[in-house]
Coordinates of C-alpha atoms in Angstrom, one line a residue:
M1 CA 61.9 141.1 32.0
S2 CA 63.3 140.8 35.3
A3 CA 66.8 139.2 36.0
A4 CA 65.2 136.3 37.9
G5 CA 63.1 135.7 34.7
V6 CA 66.2 135.1 32.3
F7 CA 67.8 131.9 31.4
F8 CA 71.5 132.4 32.0
V9 CA 73.7 130.0 30.4
S10 CA 77.1 129.2 31.3
L11 CA 78.6 130.7 28.3
C12 CA 81.6 128.8 27.1
L13 CA 82.2 129.5 23.3
C14 CA 83.6 127.5 20.4
V15 CA 87.2 128.4 19.5
P16 CA 86.7 129.4 15.8
L17 CA 89.3 127.7 13.7
S18 CA 90.2 129.4 10.5
K19 CA 89.3 127.9 7.1
L20 CA 92.3 129.2 5.6
S21 CA 95.2 128.3 8.0
A22 CA 98.6 129.6 7.4
Q23 CA 100.0 126.5 9.2
D24 CA 99.0 123.0 10.6
I25 CA 100.9 121.3 13.3
T26 CA 99.9 117.8 14.6
V27 CA 100.4 117.2 18.2
L28 CA 101.0 113.4 19.3
D29 CA 101.6 111.8 22.5
A30 CA 105.5 110.8 22.9
V31 CA 104.7 107.4 23.9
T32 CA 102.0 106.1 21.9
H33 CA 102.1 108.4 19.0
Q34 CA 98.4 109.0 19.3
P35 CA 96.8 112.3 18.5
V36 CA 96.4 114.7 21.4
A37 CA 93.0 116.4 20.9
H38 CA 92.3 119.5 22.8
A39 CA 95.8 120.8 23.1
S40 CA 96.2 124.4 23.5
L41 CA 98.8 126.3 21.1
Y42 CA 99.2 130.0 22.4
T43 CA 101.3 133.1 21.8
K44 CA 101.8 136.7 22.6
E45 CA 103.1 138.8 19.7
N46 CA 103.3 142.5 19.4
G47 CA 101.1 143.0 22.7
K48 CA 98.3 140.5 21.3
F49 CA 97.4 137.1 22.4
H50 CA 96.4 134.4 19.9
S51 CA 95.5 130.7 20.8
C52 CA 94.0 127.7 18.9
V53 CA 93.2 124.1 20.0
S54 CA 94.1 120.7 18.2
N55 CA 91.2 118.8 17.0
E56 CA 90.6 115.0 17.6
Q57 CA 92.9 114.1 14.9
G58 CA 95.6 116.4 17.0
V59 CA 95.9 118.8 14.3
A60 CA 95.9 122.4 15.2
H61 CA 95.5 125.0 12.4
I62 CA 97.5 127.9 13.0
S63 CA 96.2 131.2 11.4
F64 CA 98.3 133.8 13.3
Q65 CA 101.8 134.8 13.0
W66 CA 104.4 133.7 15.9
Q67 CA 108.1 133.2 16.7
K68 CA 107.4 131.5 20.2
L69 CA 104.6 129.1 20.5
T70 CA 103.3 127.3 23.9
V71 CA 101.9 124.2 23.3
S72 CA 100.1 122.8 26.7
H73 CA 97.7 119.9 27.9
L74 CA 96.8 119.0 31.2
N75 CA 97.9 115.7 30.9
Y76 CA 100.9 116.5 29.3
E77 CA 104.4 118.3 29.8
Q78 CA 104.4 121.5 28.3
R79 CA 106.7 122.6 25.5
T80 CA 107.7 125.9 23.6
L81 CA 108.5 126.2 20.0
H82 CA 110.9 128.5 18.7
Q83 CA 110.3 129.8 15.0
S84 CA 113.6 130.9 13.1
P85 CA 113.2 134.1 10.5
S86 CA 115.6 131.8 8.3
T87 CA 113.3 129.6 5.8
L88 CA 116.1 127.2 6.0
N89 CA 114.8 126.0 9.5
P90 CA 111.1 125.8 9.2
P91 CA 108.9 124.9 12.5
P92 CA 108.0 121.1 12.9
S93 CA 104.9 120.1 11.4
T94 CA 104.7 117.4 14.2
I95 CA 105.5 117.7 17.6
Y96 CA 105.4 115.2 20.5
L97 CA 104.1 115.8 24.1
Q98 CA 105.5 113.8 27.1
P99 CA 102.5 112.5 29.3
R100 CA 102.5 113.2 32.9
Y101 CA 100.6 110.2 33.9
R102 CA 101.7 106.8 32.8
D103 CA 100.5 103.4 33.0
V104 CA 102.8 101.3 35.4
G105 CA 104.1 98.1 33.7
Q106 CA 101.9 96.2 31.1
V107 CA 98.1 96.3 30.9
V108 CA 97.0 92.8 31.1
V109 CA 93.1 92.6 31.2
T110 CA 90.5 89.9 30.4
N111 CA 87.0 90.1 28.6
R112 CA 85.4 88.5 31.9
E113 CA 84.6 90.5 34.8
P114 CA 86.0 89.1 38.2
E115 CA 82.7 88.3 40.4
W116 CA 84.1 90.4 43.5
I117 CA 84.5 93.7 41.5
R118 CA 80.9 94.3 42.0
R119 CA 80.2 93.7 45.6
C120 CA 83.4 95.7 46.3
L121 CA 82.1 98.7 44.5
K122 CA 78.9 98.6 45.9
R123 CA 80.3 98.6 49.7
V124 CA 82.3 101.6 48.6
V125 CA 79.2 103.2 47.7
K126 CA 77.5 102.1 51.0
Q127 CA 80.1 103.5 53.4
K128 CA 81.2 106.4 50.7
E129 CA 79.1 109.0 53.2
K130 CA 81.4 107.9 56.1
L131 CA 84.8 107.6 54.4
Y132 CA 84.9 110.4 52.2
Y133 CA 82.5 113.0 53.4
G134 CA 82.3 111.9 57.3
H135 CA 85.3 114.0 58.4
E136 CA 84.5 117.5 60.1
G137 CA 87.6 119.2 59.5
Y138 CA 89.6 121.3 56.9
E139 CA 92.4 121.1 54.3
R140 CA 95.0 123.5 53.2
F141 CA 94.3 123.9 49.7
E142 CA 96.3 125.3 46.5
Y143 CA 94.2 125.9 43.1
H144 CA 95.5 126.5 40.0
T145 CA 93.0 127.5 37.0
Q146 CA 93.7 128.3 33.4
S147 CA 91.3 129.3 30.7
L148 CA 91.9 130.0 27.0
G149 CA 89.8 131.6 24.5
T150 CA 90.8 132.6 20.8
N151 CA 92.3 136.1 21.9
S152 CA 92.4 135.8 25.7
I153 CA 94.0 134.0 28.4
Y154 CA 93.3 133.5 32.0
R155 CA 95.2 132.2 34.9
M156 CA 94.4 132.0 38.7
K157 CA 96.0 130.7 41.8
L158 CA 94.3 130.6 45.0
T159 CA 95.4 129.3 48.2
G160 CA 93.8 129.2 51.6
L161 CA 91.7 126.6 53.8
L162 CA 89.0 124.3 52.6
R163 CA 86.1 123.1 54.8
H164 CA 84.6 120.0 53.1
K165 CA 81.1 119.2 52.8
S166 CA 79.9 116.6 55.7
P167 CA 76.8 115.6 57.6
T168 CA 77.0 119.2 59.3
Y169 CA 77.7 121.3 56.3
K170 CA 75.9 120.4 52.9
H171 CA 78.1 122.6 51.1
Y172 CA 81.9 123.3 50.7
A173 CA 83.3 126.5 52.1
M174 CA 86.7 128.3 51.6
M175 CA 89.0 130.8 53.3
V176 CA 91.4 132.6 50.9
D177 CA 94.9 133.6 52.0
T178 CA 96.1 134.5 48.6
A179 CA 94.6 135.0 45.3
R180 CA 96.7 135.9 42.4
I181 CA 95.2 136.6 38.7
V182 CA 97.2 136.7 35.4
A183 CA 95.4 137.7 32.3
A184 CA 96.2 139.0 28.6
D185 CA 94.0 141.8 29.3
S186 CA 92.3 144.0 32.3
T187 CA 90.3 141.0 33.3
R188 CA 90.4 141.1 37.3
L189 CA 87.3 138.5 37.9
T190 CA 88.3 135.6 40.4
D191 CA 86.9 132.2 38.7
T192 CA 85.9 129.7 41.1
S193 CA 83.7 127.5 39.0
N194 CA 86.4 125.0 37.9
L195 CA 87.1 124.6 41.7
R196 CA 83.7 123.9 42.2
R197 CA 83.2 121.3 39.6
M198 CA 86.3 119.4 41.1
L199 CA 84.5 119.1 44.3
Y200 CA 81.2 118.4 43.2
E201 CA 81.8 116.4 40.4
D202 CA 84.1 114.3 42.3
F203 CA 84.6 110.7 41.2
I204 CA 83.0 109.7 44.5
E205 CA 80.4 111.8 44.2
D206 CA 79.3 110.2 40.8
L207 CA 79.8 106.8 41.9
D208 CA 76.8 104.9 42.9
N209 CA 74.7 102.1 42.3
S210 CA 73.5 103.5 38.7
F211 CA 77.1 104.0 37.8
I212 CA 78.1 100.5 38.7
R213 CA 75.1 99.1 36.8
H214 CA 76.1 100.9 33.5
H215 CA 79.5 100.1 33.3
R216 CA 81.4 96.9 32.9
F217 CA 84.8 96.8 35.1
Y218 CA 88.0 94.5 34.0
A219 CA 90.9 94.0 36.5
N220 CA 94.5 95.0 35.4
Y221 CA 96.6 92.4 37.0
E222 CA 100.0 93.9 36.1
Y223 CA 99.2 97.0 38.0
K224 CA 102.0 97.6 40.6
G225 CA 100.5 100.0 43.3
Q226 CA 101.8 101.2 46.4
S227 CA 100.7 98.1 48.1
S228 CA 99.9 94.6 47.2
D229 CA 96.3 95.2 48.2
E230 CA 95.8 97.8 45.5
I231 CA 94.1 96.7 41.9
E232 CA 93.6 98.7 39.1
L233 CA 90.3 98.4 37.5
R234 CA 89.6 99.5 33.6
F235 CA 85.8 100.3 33.1
R236 CA 83.5 101.4 30.3
S237 CA 80.0 102.0 29.5
P238 CA 78.6 99.6 27.0
K239 CA 76.0 102.1 25.7
N240 CA 78.3 105.2 25.5
A241 CA 81.7 104.9 23.8
D242 CA 82.6 108.2 25.2
D243 CA 82.6 107.1 28.8
H244 CA 85.5 105.2 30.1
G245 CA 88.4 105.4 32.7
T246 CA 90.3 103.7 35.4
L247 CA 90.2 103.5 39.2
V248 CA 92.5 101.7 41.7
I249 CA 91.0 99.9 44.6
D250 CA 92.4 99.1 48.0
T251 CA 91.0 95.8 48.4
M252 CA 91.7 95.1 51.9
R253 CA 89.8 98.2 53.0
C254 CA 87.4 98.6 50.1
T255 CA 88.3 102.1 49.2
I256 CA 89.2 103.7 46.0
V257 CA 92.4 105.7 46.0
K258 CA 93.2 106.7 42.7
A259 CA 90.5 107.1 39.4
Y260 CA 90.7 108.8 35.9
R261 CA 87.3 109.5 34.1
H262 CA 86.8 110.7 30.4
T263 CA 83.1 111.6 29.4
G264 CA 82.2 113.2 26.1
T265 CA 79.5 115.2 24.8
K266 CA 76.7 112.5 24.8
T267 CA 77.4 111.4 28.1
N268 CA 77.7 114.8 29.7
R269 CA 74.5 115.8 28.0
Q270 CA 73.0 113.1 29.9
E271 CA 74.8 113.3 33.4
R272 CA 75.8 117.2 33.6
I273 CA 72.7 118.9 32.1
D274 CA 69.0 118.9 33.5
G275 CA 67.0 117.4 30.4
F276 CA 64.3 119.9 30.9
M277 CA 66.0 122.9 31.4
Y278 CA 68.3 121.7 28.2
R279 CA 64.7 121.5 26.3
M280 CA 64.0 124.7 27.5
A281 CA 67.4 126.3 26.7
Q282 CA 66.9 125.3 22.8
V283 CA 63.8 126.8 22.5
F284 CA 65.5 130.2 23.3
G285 CA 68.3 129.1 20.6
Y286 CA 70.9 127.6 22.7
R287 CA 72.9 124.5 21.7
I288 CA 75.8 122.3 23.1
D289 CA 78.1 121.3 20.3
T290 CA 81.0 120.2 22.4
F291 CA 81.1 119.2 26.3
I292 CA 84.3 116.8 27.0
R293 CA 85.3 116.4 30.4
D294 CA 88.5 114.5 32.0
Y295 CA 88.6 114.2 35.6
R296 CA 91.6 112.5 37.5
V297 CA 92.0 112.5 41.4
S298 CA 94.2 110.7 44.1
Y299 CA 92.6 110.1 47.5
A300 CA 94.8 110.1 50.9
Y301 CA 94.2 108.7 54.4
R302 CA 93.9 111.2 57.2
S303 CA 94.8 110.0 61.0
D304 CA 91.1 109.0 61.4
S305 CA 91.1 106.9 58.2
T306 CA 88.8 109.0 56.4
L307 CA 89.7 109.8 53.0
Y308 CA 90.1 113.1 51.1
P309 CA 91.0 114.4 47.6
A310 CA 95.0 115.2 47.6
E311 CA 95.4 115.7 44.2
V312 CA 92.9 116.6 41.6
S313 CA 93.2 117.5 37.7
Y314 CA 90.5 118.6 35.7
K315 CA 89.8 119.5 32.0
L316 CA 86.8 120.9 30.4
V317 CA 86.4 121.7 26.8
Y318 CA 82.8 123.4 26.5
G319 CA 81.2 124.6 23.1
G320 CA 77.9 126.2 23.3
R321 CA 76.0 128.9 21.2
D322 CA 73.1 131.0 21.4
G323 CA 70.9 131.6 18.6
D324 CA 69.8 135.3 19.8
Y325 CA 71.7 138.1 21.2
D326 CA 70.7 138.9 24.9
K327 CA 72.0 141.9 26.4
T328 CA 71.4 140.8 30.2
K329 CA 73.1 137.4 29.4
E330 CA 76.0 139.0 28.0
E331 CA 76.3 141.3 31.0
F332 CA 76.3 138.6 33.4
S333 CA 79.1 136.6 31.3
E334 CA 81.4 139.9 31.8
Q335 CA 80.5 139.9 35.4
T336 CA 81.1 136.3 35.9
G337 CA 84.2 135.4 33.7
G338 CA 82.2 133.2 31.4
G339 CA 83.2 132.9 27.7
F340 CA 86.2 130.5 27.5
P341 CA 85.8 127.3 25.8
N342 CA 89.1 125.4 27.2
M343 CA 89.6 125.2 30.8
E344 CA 92.1 123.2 33.0
A345 CA 92.5 123.3 36.6
T346 CA 94.5 121.7 39.2
L347 CA 93.7 121.3 43.4
K348 CA 96.2 120.1 45.8
T349 CA 95.2 119.7 49.3
S350 CA 96.7 118.8 52.9
P351 CA 95.3 118.3 56.1
Y352 CA 94.9 121.1 58.4
P353 CA 94.8 120.3 62.4
S354 CA 91.3 119.9 63.9
K355 CA 92.7 122.1 66.9
G356 CA 95.1 125.2 67.3
G357 CA 98.8 124.4 66.7
E358 CA 101.5 124.6 64.7
L359 CA 101.2 123.8 60.9
A360 CA 103.7 123.3 58.1
A361 CA 102.9 125.1 55.0
H362 CA 104.1 127.2 52.0
G363 CA 107.3 125.1 51.9
D364 CA 109.5 125.1 54.9
S365 CA 107.6 127.9 56.5
V366 CA 105.7 127.3 59.7
R367 CA 102.5 129.2 60.7
H368 CA 100.3 128.8 63.6
S369 CA 97.0 127.2 63.0
P370 CA 94.0 129.0 64.8
P371 CA 91.2 126.9 66.3
L372 CA 88.5 126.0 63.9
G373 CA 85.9 128.0 65.5
E374 CA 88.0 131.1 64.7
L375 CA 87.7 130.3 61.0
E376 CA 83.9 130.5 60.5
G377 CA 83.9 134.3 59.9
G378 CA 86.0 134.4 57.0
L379 CA 84.7 131.3 55.2
V380 CA 83.2 131.9 51.8
A381 CA 80.3 129.5 50.7
L382 CA 80.9 127.7 47.6
P383 CA 77.9 126.5 46.0
P384 CA 77.8 123.8 43.1
S385 CA 78.7 125.2 39.9
W386 CA 76.6 124.8 36.8
Y387 CA 76.1 124.6 32.9
I388 CA 72.3 125.5 32.0
K389 CA 70.4 126.6 35.3
Y390 CA 67.8 128.8 35.7
N391 CA 68.9 131.7 38.0
T392 CA 67.2 133.5 40.6
E393 CA 68.2 137.1 41.7
A394 CA 70.0 135.5 44.8
D395 CA 71.9 133.0 42.3
R396 CA 72.9 135.7 40.0
Q397 CA 74.4 137.9 43.1
K398 CA 76.4 134.8 44.5
E399 CA 78.1 134.1 41.3
I400 CA 78.7 138.0 40.9
E401 CA 80.3 138.0 44.7
L402 CA 82.6 134.7 43.9
S403 CA 83.9 136.6 41.1
S404 CA 84.8 139.8 42.8
L405 CA 87.2 138.2 45.6
P406 CA 90.3 140.6 46.3
A407 CA 93.1 139.5 44.4
T408 CA 96.4 140.7 42.6
F409 CA 96.5 141.1 38.9
S410 CA 99.2 141.2 36.4
I411 CA 99.3 141.0 32.5
Y412 CA 100.2 137.7 31.0
E413 CA 103.8 137.7 29.6
E414 CA 105.3 134.8 27.6
D415 CA 106.0 131.7 29.3

């Protein structure tokens, strides 16, 4: 069978947890004392990397030896535990993580949905192409991604210029200034999949009239924003309990300036996976067991009053499995960096001058910004990412090309 006739499935395999764990640690939110699911606990001992992930109850089953253990989650401050050789000072069975994002003040909502909410949201949908995707310009960006497997860690930092999609350009593109990879082994692949997901799965991209119809919205009247015109809305899906979040709306301009959305396996199967393709994949033995996604974004205004995603954070927990071994799919996974079940990424952007001039970047340094016309030759196209897709040979080669960008590399050492 030719490569074009094979299903290439994004191989993000579940982290196996030991049935006979040597130690259990419960990870809790330091403010609410609620369990922190999908926190990463990892270490490098004697040159070997080990990791595990907390379950829905916040319990991590640790089946490996450690003296220094890092505990991290995209939504929390990172912590490091040190284990004493003495049995008089055993490691804690419960640890608390400080949240990075906090509700401001009290949360006071009512069960009744204000009448103005849907009118305002429909207005956002109507003008989103102009306000969020109508700018013909660039942003300087800094992208960080981290992926964890049972015995592997991968980190990458990209900096450069990002060209947004617009009426002229249907896809995003980038020009890379620097690319740095840190991995537990000799992996040297550049992973842009999470960057592409953050861009193409943007909250505004998902916001349409169908989203408005299938969610209920409640105003948090105690929210204190940057201006008196900002109101926080809490939303949830009456049909799917795993779909909920918040958004902050500027009621004067009728724009969304912040948003957070959590979606679980049921919702993501419905929204992110083509039903026909998934049924076909099931015929070949593929199953999705876990598909959890957290997306948080803050938008900023440009000088022309259009908005861009200034800060984005993204977490994906994905567990899929194949019924049968397929050498072609395994080779494709190796060539494109597949195989990680627990992924986190952040993206920060800032405006880039539409004309040549001076641009402050990378701290206090100042660099010259060439006219946009001089950038086109150095751009790398960023097609949408995918979870299950029938790939043509051209698609496959593009994925391999994006995984082979020039980058500096170093072996991971303990934090």
